[in-house]
C-alpha cells in the first residue's frame, strides 16, 4: 500500500487500515 497522502496526513497504522478501503 503506497499512499502518499497516508504518510503525509495520517500515521502509518491508520493509513494501513483505512488506506486499503479508500485507495486514494
PDB file of C-alpha atoms in Angstrom:
ATOM      1  CA  UNK A   1       0.000   0.000   0.000  1.00  0.00           C
ATOM      2  CA  UNK A   2       1.853   3.053  -1.233  1.00  0.00           C
ATOM      3  CA  UNK A   3      -0.380   6.021  -0.477  1.00  0.00           C
ATOM      4  CA  UNK A   4       1.458   9.336  -0.327  1.00  0.00           C
ATOM      5  CA  UNK A   5      -1.459  11.036   1.407  1.00  0.00           C
ATOM      6  CA  UNK A   6      -1.293   8.452   4.174  1.00  0.00           C
ATOM      7  CA  UNK A   7       2.271   9.191   5.190  1.00  0.00           C
ATOM      8  CA  UNK A   8       1.670  12.899   4.883  1.00  0.00           C
ATOM      9  CA  UNK A   9      -1.674  13.365   6.637  1.00  0.00           C
ATOM     10  CA  UNK A  10      -2.105  10.213   8.714  1.00  0.00           C
ATOM     11  CA  UNK A  11       0.027   7.789  10.662  1.00  0.00           C
ATOM     12  CA  UNK A  12       1.167   4.549   9.024  1.00  0.00           C
ATOM     13  CA  UNK A  13      -1.091   2.422  11.224  1.00  0.00           C
ATOM     14  CA  UNK A  14      -4.187   4.475  10.428  1.00  0.00           C
ATOM     15  CA  UNK A  15      -3.274   4.507   6.762  1.00  0.00           C
ATOM     16  CA  UNK A  16      -2.687   0.765   6.704  1.00  0.00           C
ATOM     17  CA  UNK A  17      -6.221   0.159   7.987  1.00  0.00           C
ATOM     18  CA  UNK A  18      -8.293   2.707   6.078  1.00  0.00           C
ATOM     19  CA  UNK A  19      -5.909   3.300   3.186  1.00  0.00           C
ATOM     20  CA  UNK A  20      -6.845  -0.050   1.682  1.00  0.00           C
ATOM     21  CA  UNK A  21     -10.533   0.861   1.700  1.00  0.00           C
ATOM     22  CA  UNK A  22     -10.187   4.426   0.444  1.00  0.00           C
ATOM     23  CA  UNK A  23      -7.395   3.783  -2.092  1.00  0.00           C
ATOM     24  CA  UNK A  24      -6.677   7.411  -2.943  1.00  0.00           C
TER      25      UNK A  24
END
